[in-house]
Amino acid sequence: MKALRLIQVGAGSMGRAWLHTIAANPDVQLVGLVDLDTEAAAAALRATDLDAPVSTSLTELAAAQAPDAVVNVTVPAAHLPVNLEALGLGLPVLCEKPMAESVAGCLPMIDAAERAGQLLMISQSRRYYRHLASLREVLGTLGQVETVRCEFARAPRFGGFREEMAEPLIVDMAIHQFDLARDLMSADPVSVYCESSNPSWSWFAGNAVATAMFTFDGGASFSYTGTWCGPHPETSWNGVWNLGAAGGGVHWDGDHAPTAYAPDGASLPVPEREVPEEIAGSLAEFVTCVRTGTEPATAGHRNVLSIAMVEAAVRSSAERRVVTIAEVMERARGAVGAH
């Protein structure tokens, strides 16, 4: 099939990673690069051996190049204007995560995609690993997932803004595990009770430890326990997962092949799968969806629920009560309507 003609917006460090990914995928062709710093954009192209025109204007470059889609790799604060511009041009968009920093920030983009009749897909790159492909396949043979536990423990010393955030673990890291829980459970969250704190030895100003218990559709549960300041042995950046269904369970250490077991504890076979990983997986799925008109699990109107899980967890911790996802969504709609 004809290669999908892409304009990428953003040529920073993550932008360069996307350029390498685009260059390696024969199903796409870069036909333009947009950045406020055209010299940086030209340097990024040279570093990836790509040749495409550079501009500071998406609209002008799109008029000249007739792209099929836009890849938005700008900083989160620029996601809204870039996505609105691209969708207004009638172009589907693959946007780096997070879609926005709040649910209220997501809603205008979701509305714009609906009005344009175009796909807005968010790149949740941690959904794309060969071991996760194997895990999903074996889970599909066990019945509906009803219990999920995830433990996360790392001790990074970032410096900078993360160490000054009020809820660094939940907002900046746990969203990845929250989003993956939605993926693996094939269900939507209903409510959460969360407690977060900051140990005396923490080098973070805000809460670097959290425990959250989510209830999902049908009464399924997802429990998350995380720390960004130890002193526990570290887990994978993906966390350690245990998932249970009527037909058995699956354990995944986040880095290696998962193991599966029957209700009596006997081992179950786990297939090996080879798939494009991380942002290469996001790009491959985006291409398929644009070509076929299908909708990915990370379409904007679906992905907003992962951000709602974060907001609900933060509010629950602050107010020491169960917070529903419906409450968070309604509050966001009210905030948008008030402006």
PDB file of N, CA and C in Angstrom, residues 122-162:
ATOM      1  N   ILE A 122      -3.630   8.748  21.074  1.00  0.00           N
ATOM      2  CA  ILE A 122      -2.566   9.088  22.002  1.00  0.00           C
ATOM      3  C   ILE A 122      -1.572   7.934  22.050  1.00  0.00           C
ATOM      4  N   SER A 123      -0.294   8.271  21.985  1.00  0.00           N
ATOM      5  CA  SER A 123       0.742   7.239  22.003  1.00  0.00           C
ATOM      6  C   SER A 123       1.058   6.832  23.441  1.00  0.00           C
ATOM      7  N   GLN A 124       0.430   5.774  23.910  1.00  0.00           N
ATOM      8  CA  GLN A 124       0.757   5.184  25.219  1.00  0.00           C
ATOM      9  C   GLN A 124       1.765   4.086  24.953  1.00  0.00           C
ATOM     10  N   SER A 125       3.028   4.474  24.844  1.00  0.00           N
ATOM     11  CA  SER A 125       4.040   3.555  24.318  1.00  0.00           C
ATOM     12  C   SER A 125       4.283   2.346  25.204  1.00  0.00           C
ATOM     13  N   ARG A 126       3.965   2.443  26.505  1.00  0.00           N
ATOM     14  CA  ARG A 126       4.189   1.299  27.384  1.00  0.00           C
ATOM     15  C   ARG A 126       3.169   0.183  27.191  1.00  0.00           C
ATOM     16  N   ARG A 127       2.219   0.369  26.310  1.00  0.00           N
ATOM     17  CA  ARG A 127       1.301  -0.713  25.946  1.00  0.00           C
ATOM     18  C   ARG A 127       1.918  -1.658  24.917  1.00  0.00           C
ATOM     19  N   TYR A 128       3.041  -1.253  24.335  1.00  0.00           N
ATOM     20  CA  TYR A 128       3.584  -1.992  23.184  1.00  0.00           C
ATOM     21  C   TYR A 128       4.898  -2.684  23.533  1.00  0.00           C
ATOM     22  N   TYR A 129       4.771  -3.908  24.014  1.00  0.00           N
ATOM     23  CA  TYR A 129       5.919  -4.781  24.262  1.00  0.00           C
ATOM     24  C   TYR A 129       5.545  -6.188  23.813  1.00  0.00           C
ATOM     25  N   ARG A 130       6.517  -6.938  23.344  1.00  0.00           N
ATOM     26  CA  ARG A 130       6.211  -8.303  22.896  1.00  0.00           C
ATOM     27  C   ARG A 130       5.713  -9.151  24.065  1.00  0.00           C
ATOM     28  N   HIS A 131       6.245  -8.899  25.272  1.00  0.00           N
ATOM     29  CA  HIS A 131       5.789  -9.681  26.418  1.00  0.00           C
ATOM     30  C   HIS A 131       4.337  -9.346  26.769  1.00  0.00           C
ATOM     31  N   LEU A 132       3.939  -8.094  26.563  1.00  0.00           N
ATOM     32  CA  LEU A 132       2.537  -7.735  26.792  1.00  0.00           C
ATOM     33  C   LEU A 132       1.627  -8.381  25.750  1.00  0.00           C
ATOM     34  N   ALA A 133       2.113  -8.509  24.524  1.00  0.00           N
ATOM     35  CA  ALA A 133       1.323  -9.191  23.499  1.00  0.00           C
ATOM     36  C   ALA A 133       1.082 -10.643  23.897  1.00  0.00           C
ATOM     37  N   SER A 134       2.112 -11.279  24.447  1.00  0.00           N
ATOM     38  CA  SER A 134       1.962 -12.653  24.932  1.00  0.00           C
ATOM     39  C   SER A 134       0.995 -12.701  26.107  1.00  0.00           C
ATOM     40  N   LEU A 135       1.142 -11.736  27.011  1.00  0.00           N
ATOM     41  CA  LEU A 135       0.295 -11.700  28.205  1.00  0.00           C
ATOM     42  C   LEU A 135      -1.171 -11.554  27.816  1.00  0.00           C
ATOM     43  N   ARG A 136      -1.453 -10.616  26.895  1.00  0.00           N
ATOM     44  CA  ARG A 136      -2.843 -10.407  26.480  1.00  0.00           C
ATOM     45  C   ARG A 136      -3.432 -11.674  25.865  1.00  0.00           C
ATOM     46  N   GLU A 137      -2.608 -12.385  25.085  1.00  0.00           N
ATOM     47  CA  GLU A 137      -3.126 -13.584  24.417  1.00  0.00           C
ATOM     48  C   GLU A 137      -3.505 -14.662  25.418  1.00  0.00           C
ATOM     49  N   VAL A 138      -2.659 -14.892  26.404  1.00  0.00           N
ATOM     50  CA  VAL A 138      -2.990 -15.919  27.382  1.00  0.00           C
ATOM     51  C   VAL A 138      -4.125 -15.467  28.292  1.00  0.00           C
ATOM     52  N   LEU A 139      -4.192 -14.166  28.599  1.00  0.00           N
ATOM     53  CA  LEU A 139      -5.311 -13.657  29.399  1.00  0.00           C
ATOM     54  C   LEU A 139      -6.644 -13.921  28.708  1.00  0.00           C
ATOM     55  N   GLY A 140      -6.643 -13.812  27.377  1.00  0.00           N
ATOM     56  CA  GLY A 140      -7.873 -14.011  26.624  1.00  0.00           C
ATOM     57  C   GLY A 140      -8.442 -15.409  26.734  1.00  0.00           C
ATOM     58  N   THR A 141      -7.638 -16.354  27.223  1.00  0.00           N
ATOM     59  CA  THR A 141      -8.121 -17.730  27.377  1.00  0.00           C
ATOM     60  C   THR A 141      -8.616 -18.017  28.794  1.00  0.00           C
ATOM     61  N   LEU A 142      -8.462 -17.061  29.703  1.00  0.00           N
ATOM     62  CA  LEU A 142      -8.743 -17.320  31.112  1.00  0.00           C
ATOM     63  C   LEU A 142     -10.076 -16.747  31.596  1.00  0.00           C
ATOM     64  N   GLY A 143     -10.738 -15.978  30.753  1.00  0.00           N
ATOM     65  CA  GLY A 143     -11.981 -15.351  31.174  1.00  0.00           C
ATOM     66  C   GLY A 143     -11.753 -13.910  31.600  1.00  0.00           C
ATOM     67  N   GLN A 144     -12.818 -13.257  32.053  1.00  0.00           N
ATOM     68  CA  GLN A 144     -12.740 -11.853  32.443  1.00  0.00           C
ATOM     69  C   GLN A 144     -11.785 -11.655  33.617  1.00  0.00           C
ATOM     70  N   VAL A 145     -10.864 -10.724  33.472  1.00  0.00           N
ATOM     71  CA  VAL A 145      -9.949 -10.403  34.561  1.00  0.00           C
ATOM     72  C   VAL A 145     -10.725  -9.699  35.671  1.00  0.00           C
ATOM     73  N   GLU A 146     -10.608 -10.211  36.904  1.00  0.00           N
ATOM     74  CA  GLU A 146     -11.372  -9.650  38.013  1.00  0.00           C
ATOM     75  C   GLU A 146     -10.507  -9.059  39.117  1.00  0.00           C
ATOM     76  N   THR A 147      -9.257  -9.496  39.211  1.00  0.00           N
ATOM     77  CA  THR A 147      -8.365  -8.932  40.222  1.00  0.00           C
ATOM     78  C   THR A 147      -7.016  -8.628  39.587  1.00  0.00           C
ATOM     79  N   VAL A 148      -6.499  -7.441  39.873  1.00  0.00           N
ATOM     80  CA  VAL A 148      -5.194  -7.026  39.361  1.00  0.00           C
ATOM     81  C   VAL A 148      -4.434  -6.336  40.482  1.00  0.00           C
ATOM     82  N   ARG A 149      -3.163  -6.724  40.639  1.00  0.00           N
ATOM     83  CA  ARG A 149      -2.285  -6.055  41.597  1.00  0.00           C
ATOM     84  C   ARG A 149      -1.035  -5.600  40.862  1.00  0.00           C
ATOM     85  N   CYS A 150      -0.615  -4.379  41.128  1.00  0.00           N
ATOM     86  CA  CYS A 150       0.616  -3.867  40.548  1.00  0.00           C
ATOM     87  C   CYS A 150       1.459  -3.240  41.642  1.00  0.00           C
ATOM     88  N   GLU A 151       2.721  -3.655  41.716  1.00  0.00           N
ATOM     89  CA  GLU A 151       3.674  -3.050  42.649  1.00  0.00           C
ATOM     90  C   GLU A 151       4.751  -2.345  41.844  1.00  0.00           C
ATOM     91  N   PHE A 152       5.046  -1.110  42.225  1.00  0.00           N
ATOM     92  CA  PHE A 152       6.059  -0.317  41.534  1.00  0.00           C
ATOM     93  C   PHE A 152       7.021   0.257  42.558  1.00  0.00           C
ATOM     94  N   ALA A 153       8.313   0.088  42.336  1.00  0.00           N
ATOM     95  CA  ALA A 153       9.309   0.625  43.265  1.00  0.00           C
ATOM     96  C   ALA A 153      10.572   1.016  42.502  1.00  0.00           C
ATOM     97  N   ARG A 154      10.838   2.301  42.464  1.00  0.00           N
ATOM     98  CA  ARG A 154      12.077   2.817  41.894  1.00  0.00           C
ATOM     99  C   ARG A 154      12.573   3.940  42.811  1.00  0.00           C
ATOM    100  N   ALA A 155      13.815   4.346  42.620  1.00  0.00           N
ATOM    101  CA  ALA A 155      14.374   5.417  43.449  1.00  0.00           C
ATOM    102  C   ALA A 155      15.203   6.373  42.596  1.00  0.00           C
ATOM    103  N   PRO A 156      14.565   7.016  41.608  1.00  0.00           N
ATOM    104  CA  PRO A 156      15.312   7.908  40.721  1.00  0.00           C
ATOM    105  C   PRO A 156      15.571   9.261  41.375  1.00  0.00           C
ATOM    106  N   ARG A 157      16.680   9.852  41.034  1.00  0.00           N
ATOM    107  CA  ARG A 157      16.986  11.220  41.493  1.00  0.00           C
ATOM    108  C   ARG A 157      17.006  12.116  40.249  1.00  0.00           C
ATOM    109  N   PHE A 158      15.826  12.600  39.906  1.00  0.00           N
ATOM    110  CA  PHE A 158      15.677  13.374  38.687  1.00  0.00           C
ATOM    111  C   PHE A 158      16.262  14.775  38.806  1.00  0.00           C
ATOM    112  N   GLY A 159      16.054  15.399  39.966  1.00  0.00           N
ATOM    113  CA  GLY A 159      16.264  16.829  40.045  1.00  0.00           C
ATOM    114  C   GLY A 159      15.151  17.511  39.258  1.00  0.00           C
ATOM    115  N   GLY A 160      15.110  18.819  39.257  1.00  0.00           N
ATOM    116  CA  GLY A 160      14.138  19.523  38.422  1.00  0.00           C
ATOM    117  C   GLY A 160      12.712  19.444  38.921  1.00  0.00           C
ATOM    118  N   PHE A 161      11.768  19.606  37.979  1.00  0.00           N
ATOM    119  CA  PHE A 161      10.361  19.823  38.334  1.00  0.00           C
ATOM    120  C   PHE A 161       9.729  18.645  39.056  1.00  0.00           C
ATOM    121  N   ARG A 162      10.131  17.414  38.747  1.00  0.00           N
ATOM    122  CA  ARG A 162       9.500  16.262  39.389  1.00  0.00           C
ATOM    123  C   ARG A 162       9.697  16.281  40.897  1.00  0.00           C
TER     124      ARG A 162
END
